[in-house]
């Protein structure tokens, strides 16, 4: 269905206001800015296709969030996404100076987050980055509240283990 001029304008305004937030959330889910751009684009294509069905503007962010999460989870099931990624150069380390410790801690956390399975990572992002409660997270993921609770517990346990190991290794290097 084609959008009329008013609907196209409203979609454009919504996109301009929210695409950066959606892209950041996509990056937290996948850990790669290029993949995050692809996820963001796919999400907004789905939102544009369903724009004529959206009646309540208050629920629009929840709809976009659900589209993003489901697009990410569907994408992770594709076999070509599971291949190991190689890089030509080793990434630069954090620069010294003010904020270096904070930056290093964020890098350790981001690496630990990317080691989680996709559904656990998604649960952590929904619960703690987006501030959703258990019921809202279950609705986004399309699963039961018990599944959200168990995935959250497993993810937090794995993060604690990886972070304690990562921080010990970091302190040994200094």
XYZ file of N, CA and C in Angstrom:
522
model
N 0.842 -1.184 0.000
C 0.000 0.000 0.000
C 0.887 1.248 0.000
N 0.533 2.188 -0.851
C 1.296 3.430 -0.932
C 0.867 4.380 0.176
N 1.846 5.096 0.703
C 1.558 6.074 1.756
C 1.137 7.398 1.132
N 0.144 8.043 1.733
C -0.222 9.374 1.267
C 0.825 10.371 1.769
N 0.728 11.598 1.345
C 1.736 12.606 1.684
C 1.846 12.830 3.190
N 0.716 12.847 3.881
C 0.738 13.057 5.330
C 1.420 11.885 6.049
N 1.092 10.669 5.643
C 1.707 9.489 6.254
C 3.203 9.449 5.954
N 3.571 9.799 4.736
C 4.989 9.822 4.350
C 5.748 10.861 5.190
N 5.131 12.021 5.417
C 5.752 13.062 6.231
C 5.921 12.588 7.678
N 4.870 11.967 8.241
C 4.938 11.483 9.625
C 5.996 10.388 9.773
N 6.077 9.486 8.782
C 7.104 8.447 8.822
C 8.491 9.080 8.752
N 8.669 10.048 7.870
C 9.959 10.734 7.734
C 10.377 11.418 9.028
N 9.424 12.051 9.684
C 9.713 12.707 10.967
C 10.098 11.670 12.033
N 9.362 10.570 12.067
C 9.666 9.531 13.047
C 11.055 8.937 12.778
N 11.328 8.651 11.518
C 12.630 8.103 11.150
C 13.758 9.046 11.558
N 13.613 10.326 11.245
C 14.652 11.311 11.578
C 14.879 11.391 13.081
N 13.813 11.250 13.851
C 13.925 11.366 15.303
C 14.477 10.101 15.958
N 14.256 8.919 15.385
C 14.551 7.673 16.086
C 15.604 6.785 15.441
N 16.057 7.064 14.223
C 16.952 6.102 13.569
C 18.297 5.945 14.296
N 18.791 6.985 14.938
C 20.065 6.870 15.649
C 19.915 5.958 16.863
N 18.807 6.082 17.569
C 18.560 5.229 18.736
C 18.426 3.768 18.302
N 17.702 3.536 17.217
C 17.524 2.175 16.710
C 18.866 1.610 16.257
N 19.679 2.407 15.614
C 20.996 1.952 15.146
C 21.893 1.583 16.327
N 21.881 2.386 17.390
C 22.690 2.076 18.578
C 22.228 0.779 19.227
N 20.926 0.600 19.309
C 20.400 -0.641 19.879
C 20.789 -1.824 18.996
N 20.710 -1.659 17.702
C 21.113 -2.718 16.772
C 22.588 -3.061 16.967
N 23.422 -2.044 17.181
C 24.845 -2.299 17.418
C 25.052 -3.104 18.697
N 24.318 -2.777 19.741
C 24.432 -3.549 20.978
C 24.035 -5.001 20.753
N 23.082 -5.217 19.894
C 22.652 -6.584 19.617
C 23.684 -7.366 18.810
N 24.252 -6.727 17.798
C 25.108 -7.480 16.871
C 26.603 -7.203 17.008
N 26.995 -6.043 17.531
C 28.411 -5.750 17.735
C 29.168 -5.333 16.491
N 28.483 -4.982 15.435
C 29.126 -4.598 14.185
C 28.315 -3.448 13.585
N 28.980 -2.311 13.338
C 28.250 -1.131 12.851
C 27.633 -1.354 11.474
N 28.308 -2.101 10.606
C 27.754 -2.345 9.269
C 26.509 -3.218 9.353
N 26.587 -4.249 10.187
C 25.432 -5.115 10.387
C 24.307 -4.323 11.067
N 24.674 -3.448 12.002
C 23.679 -2.605 12.673
C 22.964 -1.709 11.664
N 23.704 -1.174 10.693
C 23.073 -0.371 9.636
C 22.074 -1.209 8.839
N 22.464 -2.451 8.506
C 21.568 -3.351 7.775
C 20.311 -3.657 8.594
N 20.496 -3.944 9.887
C 19.354 -4.234 10.752
C 18.424 -3.030 10.865
N 19.014 -1.847 10.996
C 18.226 -0.621 11.096
C 17.421 -0.398 9.822
N 18.073 -0.577 8.685
C 17.378 -0.393 7.411
C 16.240 -1.403 7.263
N 16.506 -2.665 7.562
C 15.463 -3.691 7.460
C 14.301 -3.392 8.396
N 14.622 -2.931 9.590
C 13.582 -2.599 10.563
C 12.690 -1.483 10.051
N 13.288 -0.416 9.547
C 12.482 0.701 9.074
C 11.728 0.372 7.780
N 12.226 -0.555 6.994
C 11.470 -1.006 5.823
C 10.197 -1.711 6.285
N 10.333 -2.556 7.324
C 9.160 -3.246 7.866
C 8.183 -2.259 8.493
N 8.717 -1.275 9.188
C 7.850 -0.268 9.806
C 7.117 0.528 8.725
N 7.824 0.906 7.669
C 7.186 1.661 6.578
C 6.092 0.822 5.923
N 6.343 -0.464 5.758
C 5.336 -1.333 5.144
C 4.080 -1.442 6.006
N 4.246 -1.381 7.313
C 3.102 -1.481 8.207
C 2.611 -0.154 8.742
N 3.133 0.948 8.214
C 2.819 2.281 8.736
C 1.315 2.577 8.700
N 0.631 2.132 7.677
C -0.804 2.415 7.543
C -1.636 1.700 8.610
N -1.089 0.670 9.251
C -1.815 -0.061 10.297
C -1.591 0.527 11.682
N -0.640 1.419 11.827
C -0.304 1.967 13.140
C -1.346 3.015 13.527
N -2.025 2.741 14.618
C -3.082 3.642 15.077
C -2.664 4.449 16.303
N -1.871 3.836 17.163
C -1.498 4.464 18.431
C -0.020 4.851 18.394
N 0.247 6.130 18.317
C 1.632 6.606 18.244
C 2.419 6.259 19.502
N 1.728 6.059 20.629
C 2.401 5.701 21.889
C 3.058 4.329 21.797
N 2.514 3.452 20.955
C 3.029 2.092 20.833
C 4.037 1.938 19.695
N 4.337 3.026 19.018
C 5.223 2.966 17.859
C 6.629 2.499 18.228
N 7.198 3.020 19.324
C 8.547 2.598 19.731
C 8.577 1.110 20.062
N 7.530 0.614 20.692
C 7.462 -0.817 21.014
C 7.400 -1.650 19.736
N 6.652 -1.187 18.755
C 6.562 -1.885 17.466
C 7.916 -1.905 16.763
N 8.611 -0.782 16.759
C 9.931 -0.698 16.132
C 10.915 -1.617 16.855
N 10.879 -1.606 18.177
C 11.755 -2.460 18.979
C 11.516 -3.935 18.649
N 10.250 -4.311 18.560
C 9.917 -5.697 18.236
C 10.416 -6.057 16.842
N 10.218 -5.169 15.881
C 10.718 -5.408 14.521
C 12.235 -5.587 14.521
N 12.943 -4.730 15.252
C 14.399 -4.806 15.308
C 14.860 -6.122 15.919
N 14.304 -6.476 17.047
C 14.729 -7.706 17.736
C 14.448 -8.926 16.874
N 13.288 -8.974 16.291
C 12.942 -10.143 15.474
C 13.764 -10.200 14.193
N 14.098 -9.046 13.630
C 14.977 -9.010 12.460
C 16.363 -9.519 12.835
N 16.877 -9.073 13.983
C 18.188 -9.529 14.450
C 18.191 -11.039 14.680
N 17.205 -11.545 15.400
C 17.172 -12.982 15.702
C 17.025 -13.819 14.442
N 16.227 -13.354 13.487
C 16.094 -14.071 12.219
C 17.418 -14.056 11.457
N 18.106 -12.939 11.504
C 19.387 -12.801 10.814
C 20.455 -13.712 11.421
N 20.432 -13.895 12.731
C 21.450 -14.741 13.363
C 21.258 -16.211 13.014
N 20.082 -16.587 12.574
C 19.833 -17.982 12.198
C 20.334 -18.297 10.794
N 20.718 -17.296 10.054
C 21.241 -17.526 8.703
C 22.646 -18.098 8.794
N 22.899 -19.131 8.034
C 24.178 -19.837 8.146
C 25.373 -18.952 7.802
N 25.232 -18.043 6.851
C 26.379 -17.227 6.463
C 26.753 -16.228 7.544
N 25.864 -15.955 8.513
C 26.182 -15.047 9.618
C 27.064 -15.726 10.656
N 27.078 -17.046 10.657
C 27.819 -17.777 11.685
C 29.291 -17.982 11.343
N 29.671 -17.603 10.151
C 31.073 -17.775 9.776
C 31.971 -16.868 10.598
N 33.180 -17.327 10.779
C 34.155 -16.524 11.515
C 34.540 -15.312 10.674
N 34.660 -14.194 11.331
C 35.053 -12.968 10.635
C 36.536 -12.729 10.864
N 37.235 -12.418 9.798
C 38.658 -12.115 9.934
C 38.876 -10.643 9.603
N 39.919 -10.086 10.194
C 40.248 -8.678 9.989
C 41.702 -8.589 9.564
N 41.983 -7.665 8.656
C 43.332 -7.518 8.131
C 44.292 -6.974 9.181
N 43.832 -6.029 9.980
C 44.701 -5.375 10.956
C 44.158 -5.588 12.359
N 45.070 -5.614 13.300
C 44.680 -5.684 14.695
C 44.164 -4.306 15.094
N 43.029 -4.229 15.801
C 42.522 -2.902 16.178
C 43.450 -2.210 17.157
N 43.449 -0.878 17.077
C 44.272 -0.097 17.995
C 43.750 -0.251 19.407
N 44.650 -0.172 20.372
C 44.247 -0.202 21.774
C 43.696 1.148 22.184
N 43.145 1.199 23.366
C 42.596 2.457 23.877
C 43.728 3.447 24.113
N 43.468 4.697 23.796
C 44.464 5.741 24.015
C 44.587 6.025 25.503
N 45.760 6.375 25.926
C 45.977 6.698 27.333
C 45.384 8.046 27.681
N 45.362 8.331 28.942
C 44.861 9.636 29.354
C 43.526 9.520 30.042
N 42.871 10.650 30.118
C 41.592 10.739 30.820
C 40.537 9.875 30.141
N 39.854 9.062 30.906
C 38.803 8.220 30.371
C 39.286 6.909 29.787
N 40.569 6.652 29.804
C 41.101 5.423 29.220
C 40.590 4.197 29.971
N 40.517 4.274 31.290
C 40.020 3.138 32.067
C 38.563 2.882 31.749
N 37.775 3.928 31.649
C 36.359 3.787 31.325
C 36.186 3.203 29.927
N 36.990 3.676 28.997
C 36.931 3.175 27.633
C 37.332 1.711 27.580
N 38.372 1.353 28.296
C 38.814 -0.042 28.332
C 37.748 -0.929 28.953
N 37.101 -0.455 29.998
C 36.034 -1.239 30.632
C 34.864 -1.444 29.680
N 34.517 -0.402 28.919
C 33.436 -0.537 27.944
C 33.798 -1.539 26.859
N 35.054 -1.528 26.440
C 35.497 -2.472 25.415
C 35.439 -3.905 25.933
N 35.848 -4.110 27.182
C 35.786 -5.438 27.786
C 34.326 -5.887 27.882
N 33.443 -4.973 28.308
C 32.027 -5.316 28.415
C 31.438 -5.633 27.044
N 31.741 -4.824 26.046
C 31.209 -5.053 24.698
C 31.667 -6.401 24.157
N 32.925 -6.742 24.410
C 33.437 -8.041 23.959
C 32.722 -9.180 24.683
N 32.511 -9.033 25.973
C 31.803 -10.059 26.740
C 30.361 -10.189 26.276
N 29.722 -9.074 25.978
C 28.341 -9.087 25.508
C 28.233 -9.823 24.175
N 29.201 -9.621 23.297
C 29.168 -10.261 21.980
C 29.404 -11.767 22.053
N 29.956 -12.257 23.157
C 30.184 -13.691 23.307
C 28.933 -14.436 23.751
N 27.913 -13.708 24.172
C 26.659 -14.347 24.581
C 25.892 -14.834 23.355
N 25.108 -15.900 23.516
C 24.233 -16.317 22.417
C 23.230 -15.202 22.084
N 22.740 -15.140 20.855
C 21.889 -14.025 20.421
C 20.666 -13.762 21.307
N 19.948 -14.781 21.735
C 18.745 -14.541 22.546
C 19.115 -14.010 23.925
N 20.209 -14.506 24.512
C 20.642 -13.976 25.809
C 21.076 -12.525 25.663
N 21.814 -12.238 24.611
C 22.273 -10.866 24.367
C 21.070 -9.936 24.169
N 20.091 -10.409 23.411
C 18.892 -9.613 23.168
C 18.146 -9.358 24.471
N 18.067 -10.371 25.313
C 17.385 -10.220 26.600
C 18.082 -9.168 27.461
N 19.399 -9.197 27.519
C 20.160 -8.220 28.298
C 19.959 -6.810 27.745
N 20.016 -6.663 26.431
C 19.833 -5.341 25.823
C 18.428 -4.809 26.111
N 17.418 -5.661 25.959
C 16.039 -5.213 26.222
C 15.842 -4.854 27.689
N 16.337 -5.694 28.582
C 16.088 -5.480 30.005
C 16.886 -4.313 30.575
N 18.168 -4.214 30.237
C 19.026 -3.254 30.923
C 19.395 -2.030 30.095
N 19.469 -2.153 28.782
C 19.763 -0.972 27.962
C 18.478 -0.201 27.667
N 17.423 -0.949 27.300
C 16.172 -0.282 26.971
C 15.250 -0.131 28.170
N 15.580 -0.773 29.287
C 14.812 -0.613 30.510
C 13.435 -1.264 30.495
N 13.274 -2.320 29.722
C 11.992 -3.016 29.672
C 11.852 -3.949 30.868
N 10.624 -4.150 31.310
C 10.422 -5.121 32.385
C 10.302 -6.518 31.762
N 10.113 -7.529 32.602
C 10.083 -8.913 32.135
C 8.946 -9.132 31.134
N 7.767 -8.614 31.443
C 6.615 -8.804 30.560
C 6.826 -8.142 29.197
N 7.370 -6.932 29.193
C 7.615 -6.227 27.928
C 8.677 -6.958 27.099
N 9.714 -7.446 27.773
C 10.759 -8.185 27.070
C 10.196 -9.466 26.476
N 9.348 -10.159 27.226
C 8.713 -11.380 26.719
C 7.871 -11.082 25.479
N 7.155 -9.962 25.502
C 6.339 -9.582 24.345
C 7.210 -9.297 23.125
N 8.334 -8.604 23.337
C 9.244 -8.294 22.221
C 9.832 -9.566 21.634
N 10.248 -10.484 22.500
C 10.883 -11.718 22.045
C 9.884 -12.775 21.596
N 8.613 -12.605 21.971
C 7.612 -13.595 21.609
C 7.778 -14.887 22.384
N 8.093 -14.772 23.677
C 8.294 -15.951 24.519
C 7.633 -15.715 25.880
N 7.753 -16.692 26.768
C 7.139 -16.559 28.091
C 8.017 -15.721 29.015
N 7.416 -15.227 30.087
C 8.165 -14.449 31.073
C 9.218 -15.326 31.754
N 8.903 -16.600 31.971
C 9.868 -17.526 32.569
C 11.113 -17.686 31.712
N 10.921 -17.700 30.387
C 12.058 -17.791 29.467
C 12.928 -16.545 29.581
N 12.293 -15.388 29.681
C 13.051 -14.137 29.829
C 13.868 -14.189 31.116
N 13.255 -14.641 32.196
C 13.957 -14.705 33.485
C 15.135 -15.664 33.418
N 14.950 -16.834 32.821
C 16.047 -17.802 32.763
C 17.154 -17.324 31.824
N 16.766 -16.727 30.671
C 17.776 -16.205 29.747
C 18.570 -15.062 30.382
N 17.883 -14.225 31.148
C 18.552 -13.122 31.839
C 19.527 -13.659 32.876
N 19.099 -14.635 33.654
C 19.968 -15.209 34.685
C 21.203 -15.858 34.062
N 21.001 -16.621 33.003
C 22.137 -17.269 32.325
C 23.085 -16.227 31.732
N 22.515 -15.197 31.118
C 23.342 -14.157 30.494
C 24.138 -13.384 31.539
N 23.499 -13.020 32.648
C 24.210 -12.289 33.700
C 25.314 -13.128 34.303
N 25.053 -14.419 34.497
C 26.078 -15.316 35.032
C 27.276 -15.402 34.080
N 26.983 -15.574 32.798
C 28.058 -15.646 31.798
C 28.821 -14.324 31.716
N 28.099 -13.199 31.786
C 28.770 -11.896 31.756
C 29.675 -11.713 32.972
N 29.171 -12.078 34.147
C 30.001 -11.964 35.351
C 31.287 -12.759 35.204
N 31.160 -13.981 34.698
C 32.336 -14.841 34.528
C 33.311 -14.246 33.521
N 32.787 -13.827 32.384
C 33.652 -13.266 31.333
C 34.278 -11.947 31.764
N 33.493 -11.125 32.459
C 34.025 -9.834 32.901
C 35.079 -10.005 33.982
N 34.880 -10.925 34.893
C 35.903 -11.129 35.923
C 37.184 -11.657 35.296
N 37.060 -12.520 34.304
C 38.234 -13.026 33.592
C 38.889 -11.909 32.787
N 38.063 -11.113 32.069
C 38.594 -10.021 31.244
C 39.266 -8.945 32.064
N 38.699 -8.597 33.193
C 39.293 -7.567 34.037
C 40.580 -8.067 34.691
N 40.624 -9.361 35.041
C 41.874 -9.923 35.595
C 42.987 -9.890 34.555
N 42.629 -10.270 33.319
C 43.638 -10.246 32.245
C 44.114 -8.836 31.990
N 43.196 -7.870 32.032
C 43.558 -6.464 31.801
C 44.497 -5.960 32.894
N 44.231 -6.318 34.148
C 45.078 -5.845 35.232
C 46.449 -6.532 35.189
N 46.515 -7.739 34.669
C 47.797 -8.420 34.539
C 48.667 -7.757 33.479
N 48.029 -7.180 32.451
C 48.777 -6.536 31.381
C 49.345 -5.197 31.810
N 48.725 -4.563 32.802
C 49.178 -3.240 33.243
C 50.295 -3.327 34.231
